[in-house]
Amino acid sequence: MVKKEIEIIGWIFYVLAAVFTVVVMGMLIWKLTGHSPTELDIVWWALGILVTFQVLTITVLFQINGKMGELVEFKRQTVDKITNIEKKIENTKRT
C-alpha cells in the first residue's frame, strides 16, 4: 500500500514539475517579447519550483531506497539458502 502511495505522490510531483517548467518557459517568452513579470511573481514561482523539485527528488530517493531494501532482503535470503544447502551437503557427507 505504501509503495502505491509513493508512486501516486511521485506522479503528482512529476506533473507539478512539468507545469512549473511550462510556467518558466512562459516567463522567458514574456521577457523576450518585452513583457516582464514582476519580481514578486518570479520569486514565488522560483520558490514553488525549488520546493517541487526537492519533493520530487525525495520521492525518487524513497523509491530507490525501497528497491535497495528489497535487494538486500533478496541477498540475505539467498545467502541463507546457500548456507542451508552447504549444511545439508555436510550432513550427507557425514552419514
mmCIF file with all atom_site columns, C-alpha atoms in Angstrom:
data_model
loop_
_atom_site.group_PDB
_atom_site.id
_atom_site.type_symbol
_atom_site.label_atom_id
_atom_site.label_alt_id
_atom_site.label_comp_id
_atom_site.label_asym_id
_atom_site.label_entity_id
_atom_site.label_seq_id
_atom_site.pdbx_PDB_ins_code
_atom_site.Cartn_x
_atom_site.Cartn_y
_atom_site.Cartn_z
_atom_site.occupancy
_atom_site.B_iso_or_equiv
_atom_site.pdbx_formal_charge
_atom_site.auth_seq_id
_atom_site.auth_comp_id
_atom_site.auth_asym_id
_atom_site.auth_atom_id
_atom_site.pdbx_PDB_model_num
ATOM 1  C CA . MET A 1 1  ? 0.000  0.000   0.000   1.00 0.00 ? 1  MET A CA 1
ATOM 2  C CA . VAL A 1 2  ? 2.777  2.441   0.899   1.00 0.00 ? 2  VAL A CA 1
ATOM 3  C CA . LYS A 1 3  ? 4.594  1.730   -2.359  1.00 0.00 ? 3  LYS A CA 1
ATOM 4  C CA . LYS A 1 4  ? 1.488  2.624   -4.380  1.00 0.00 ? 4  LYS A CA 1
ATOM 5  C CA . GLU A 1 5  ? 1.008  5.835   -2.395  1.00 0.00 ? 5  GLU A CA 1
ATOM 6  C CA . ILE A 1 6  ? 4.616  6.834   -3.028  1.00 0.00 ? 6  ILE A CA 1
ATOM 7  C CA . GLU A 1 7  ? 4.145  6.207   -6.743  1.00 0.00 ? 7  GLU A CA 1
ATOM 8  C CA . ILE A 1 8  ? 0.992  8.357   -6.776  1.00 0.00 ? 8  ILE A CA 1
ATOM 9  C CA . ILE A 1 9  ? 2.775  11.166  -4.934  1.00 0.00 ? 9  ILE A CA 1
ATOM 10 C CA . GLY A 1 10 ? 5.655  10.842  -7.383  1.00 0.00 ? 10 GLY A CA 1
ATOM 11 C CA . TRP A 1 11 ? 3.324  11.209  -10.361 1.00 0.00 ? 11 TRP A CA 1
ATOM 12 C CA . ILE A 1 12 ? 1.670  14.251  -8.796  1.00 0.00 ? 12 ILE A CA 1
ATOM 13 C CA . PHE A 1 13 ? 5.025  15.945  -8.425  1.00 0.00 ? 13 PHE A CA 1
ATOM 14 C CA . TYR A 1 14 ? 6.099  14.922  -11.926 1.00 0.00 ? 14 TYR A CA 1
ATOM 15 C CA . VAL A 1 15 ? 3.018  16.751  -13.213 1.00 0.00 ? 15 VAL A CA 1
ATOM 16 C CA . LEU A 1 16 ? 3.710  19.760  -10.978 1.00 0.00 ? 16 LEU A CA 1
ATOM 17 C CA . ALA A 1 17 ? 7.301  19.892  -12.189 1.00 0.00 ? 17 ALA A CA 1
ATOM 18 C CA . ALA A 1 18 ? 6.091  19.835  -15.798 1.00 0.00 ? 18 ALA A CA 1
ATOM 19 C CA . VAL A 1 19 ? 3.602  22.639  -15.073 1.00 0.00 ? 19 VAL A CA 1
ATOM 20 C CA . PHE A 1 20 ? 6.268  24.772  -13.421 1.00 0.00 ? 20 PHE A CA 1
ATOM 21 C CA . THR A 1 21 ? 8.597  24.147  -16.350 1.00 0.00 ? 21 THR A CA 1
ATOM 22 C CA . VAL A 1 22 ? 5.932  25.429  -18.725 1.00 0.00 ? 22 VAL A CA 1
ATOM 23 C CA . VAL A 1 23 ? 5.432  28.481  -16.495 1.00 0.00 ? 23 VAL A CA 1
ATOM 24 C CA . VAL A 1 24 ? 9.153  29.236  -16.547 1.00 0.00 ? 24 VAL A CA 1
ATOM 25 C CA . MET A 1 25 ? 9.160  28.918  -20.329 1.00 0.00 ? 25 MET A CA 1
ATOM 26 C CA . GLY A 1 26 ? 6.215  31.322  -20.413 1.00 0.00 ? 26 GLY A CA 1
ATOM 27 C CA . MET A 1 27 ? 8.134  33.802  -18.268 1.00 0.00 ? 27 MET A CA 1
ATOM 28 C CA . LEU A 1 28 ? 11.106 33.559  -20.614 1.00 0.00 ? 28 LEU A CA 1
ATOM 29 C CA . ILE A 1 29 ? 8.836  34.180  -23.596 1.00 0.00 ? 29 ILE A CA 1
ATOM 30 C CA . TRP A 1 30 ? 7.328  37.207  -21.786 1.00 0.00 ? 30 TRP A CA 1
ATOM 31 C CA . LYS A 1 31 ? 10.824 38.533  -21.162 1.00 0.00 ? 31 LYS A CA 1
ATOM 32 C CA . LEU A 1 32 ? 11.879 38.009  -24.778 1.00 0.00 ? 32 LEU A CA 1
ATOM 33 C CA . THR A 1 33 ? 8.761  39.784  -26.068 1.00 0.00 ? 33 THR A CA 1
ATOM 34 C CA . GLY A 1 34 ? 9.275  42.741  -23.740 1.00 0.00 ? 34 GLY A CA 1
ATOM 35 C CA . HIS A 1 35 ? 6.557  41.911  -21.186 1.00 0.00 ? 35 HIS A CA 1
ATOM 36 C CA . SER A 1 36 ? 8.382  41.349  -17.931 1.00 0.00 ? 36 SER A CA 1
ATOM 37 C CA . PRO A 1 37 ? 6.696  39.657  -14.945 1.00 0.00 ? 37 PRO A CA 1
ATOM 38 C CA . THR A 1 38 ? 7.070  41.412  -11.610 1.00 0.00 ? 38 THR A CA 1
ATOM 39 C CA . GLU A 1 39 ? 9.911  40.457  -9.306  1.00 0.00 ? 39 GLU A CA 1
ATOM 40 C CA . LEU A 1 40 ? 7.453  39.079  -6.767  1.00 0.00 ? 40 LEU A CA 1
ATOM 41 C CA . ASP A 1 41 ? 5.966  36.730  -9.382  1.00 0.00 ? 41 ASP A CA 1
ATOM 42 C CA . ILE A 1 42 ? 9.428  35.461  -10.252 1.00 0.00 ? 42 ILE A CA 1
ATOM 43 C CA . VAL A 1 43 ? 10.350 34.882  -6.588  1.00 0.00 ? 43 VAL A CA 1
ATOM 44 C CA . TRP A 1 44 ? 7.138  32.958  -5.808  1.00 0.00 ? 44 TRP A CA 1
ATOM 45 C CA . TRP A 1 45 ? 7.415  30.803  -8.920  1.00 0.00 ? 45 TRP A CA 1
ATOM 46 C CA . ALA A 1 46 ? 11.095 30.122  -8.205  1.00 0.00 ? 46 ALA A CA 1
ATOM 47 C CA . LEU A 1 47 ? 10.261 29.044  -4.645  1.00 0.00 ? 47 LEU A CA 1
ATOM 48 C CA . GLY A 1 48 ? 7.465  26.825  -5.924  1.00 0.00 ? 48 GLY A CA 1
ATOM 49 C CA . ILE A 1 49 ? 9.782  25.236  -8.465  1.00 0.00 ? 49 ILE A CA 1
ATOM 50 C CA . LEU A 1 50 ? 12.516 24.624  -5.874  1.00 0.00 ? 50 LEU A CA 1
ATOM 51 C CA . VAL A 1 51 ? 10.105 23.027  -3.396  1.00 0.00 ? 51 VAL A CA 1
ATOM 52 C CA . THR A 1 52 ? 8.601  20.866  -6.135  1.00 0.00 ? 52 THR A CA 1
ATOM 53 C CA . PHE A 1 53 ? 11.990 19.624  -7.288  1.00 0.00 ? 53 PHE A CA 1
ATOM 54 C CA . GLN A 1 54 ? 13.085 18.923  -3.717  1.00 0.00 ? 54 GLN A CA 1
ATOM 55 C CA . VAL A 1 55 ? 9.973  16.874  -3.005  1.00 0.00 ? 55 VAL A CA 1
ATOM 56 C CA . LEU A 1 56 ? 10.336 15.161  -6.383  1.00 0.00 ? 56 LEU A CA 1
ATOM 57 C CA . THR A 1 57 ? 13.938 14.254  -5.569  1.00 0.00 ? 57 THR A CA 1
ATOM 58 C CA . ILE A 1 58 ? 12.965 12.924  -2.141  1.00 0.00 ? 58 ILE A CA 1
ATOM 59 C CA . THR A 1 59 ? 10.159 10.873  -3.692  1.00 0.00 ? 59 THR A CA 1
ATOM 60 C CA . VAL A 1 60 ? 12.544 9.334   -6.218  1.00 0.00 ? 60 VAL A CA 1
ATOM 61 C CA . LEU A 1 61 ? 15.104 8.607   -3.495  1.00 0.00 ? 61 LEU A CA 1
ATOM 62 C CA . PHE A 1 62 ? 12.458 6.839   -1.376  1.00 0.00 ? 62 PHE A CA 1
ATOM 63 C CA . GLN A 1 63 ? 11.588 4.644   -4.356  1.00 0.00 ? 63 GLN A CA 1
ATOM 64 C CA . ILE A 1 64 ? 15.267 3.815   -4.879  1.00 0.00 ? 64 ILE A CA 1
ATOM 65 C CA . ASN A 1 65 ? 15.682 3.133   -1.154  1.00 0.00 ? 65 ASN A CA 1
ATOM 66 C CA . GLY A 1 66 ? 12.715 0.729   -1.240  1.00 0.00 ? 66 GLY A CA 1
ATOM 67 C CA . LYS A 1 67 ? 14.187 -1.143  -4.179  1.00 0.00 ? 67 LYS A CA 1
ATOM 68 C CA . MET A 1 68 ? 17.562 -1.322  -2.442  1.00 0.00 ? 68 MET A CA 1
ATOM 69 C CA . GLY A 1 69 ? 15.845 -2.737  0.654   1.00 0.00 ? 69 GLY A CA 1
ATOM 70 C CA . GLU A 1 70 ? 14.230 -5.425  -1.493  1.00 0.00 ? 70 GLU A CA 1
ATOM 71 C CA . LEU A 1 71 ? 17.630 -6.284  -2.991  1.00 0.00 ? 71 LEU A CA 1
ATOM 72 C CA . VAL A 1 72 ? 19.241 -6.526  0.451   1.00 0.00 ? 72 VAL A CA 1
ATOM 73 C CA . GLU A 1 73 ? 16.435 -8.832  1.622   1.00 0.00 ? 73 GLU A CA 1
ATOM 74 C CA . PHE A 1 74 ? 16.830 -10.977 -1.510  1.00 0.00 ? 74 PHE A CA 1
ATOM 75 C CA . LYS A 1 75 ? 20.589 -11.191 -0.886  1.00 0.00 ? 75 LYS A CA 1
ATOM 76 C CA . ARG A 1 76 ? 20.024 -12.227 2.743   1.00 0.00 ? 76 ARG A CA 1
ATOM 77 C CA . GLN A 1 77 ? 17.549 -14.935 1.735   1.00 0.00 ? 77 GLN A CA 1
ATOM 78 C CA . THR A 1 78 ? 19.909 -16.212 -0.964  1.00 0.00 ? 78 THR A CA 1
ATOM 79 C CA . VAL A 1 79 ? 22.822 -16.405 1.477   1.00 0.00 ? 79 VAL A CA 1
ATOM 80 C CA . ASP A 1 80 ? 20.596 -18.244 3.980   1.00 0.00 ? 80 ASP A CA 1
ATOM 81 C CA . LYS A 1 81 ? 19.549 -20.773 1.328   1.00 0.00 ? 81 LYS A CA 1
ATOM 82 C CA . ILE A 1 82 ? 23.163 -21.347 0.269   1.00 0.00 ? 82 ILE A CA 1
ATOM 83 C CA . THR A 1 83 ? 24.156 -21.846 3.914   1.00 0.00 ? 83 THR A CA 1
ATOM 84 C CA . ASN A 1 84 ? 21.332 -24.373 4.385   1.00 0.00 ? 84 ASN A CA 1
ATOM 85 C CA . ILE A 1 85 ? 22.408 -26.266 1.250   1.00 0.00 ? 85 ILE A CA 1
ATOM 86 C CA . GLU A 1 86 ? 26.011 -26.363 2.480   1.00 0.00 ? 86 GLU A CA 1
ATOM 87 C CA . LYS A 1 87 ? 24.858 -27.718 5.857   1.00 0.00 ? 87 LYS A CA 1
ATOM 88 C CA . LYS A 1 88 ? 22.794 -30.427 4.150   1.00 0.00 ? 88 LYS A CA 1
ATOM 89 C CA . ILE A 1 89 ? 25.779 -31.408 1.996   1.00 0.00 ? 89 ILE A CA 1
ATOM 90 C CA . GLU A 1 90 ? 27.991 -31.663 5.092   1.00 0.00 ? 90 GLU A CA 1
ATOM 91 C CA . ASN A 1 91 ? 25.354 -33.770 6.867   1.00 0.00 ? 91 ASN A CA 1
ATOM 92 C CA . THR A 1 92 ? 25.083 -36.156 3.906   1.00 0.00 ? 92 THR A CA 1
ATOM 93 C CA . LYS A 1 93 ? 28.881 -36.492 3.769   1.00 0.00 ? 93 LYS A CA 1
ATOM 94 C CA . ARG A 1 94 ? 28.989 -37.442 7.462   1.00 0.00 ? 94 ARG A CA 1
ATOM 95 C CA . THR A 1 95 ? 26.446 -40.228 7.085   1.00 0.00 ? 95 THR A CA 1
#
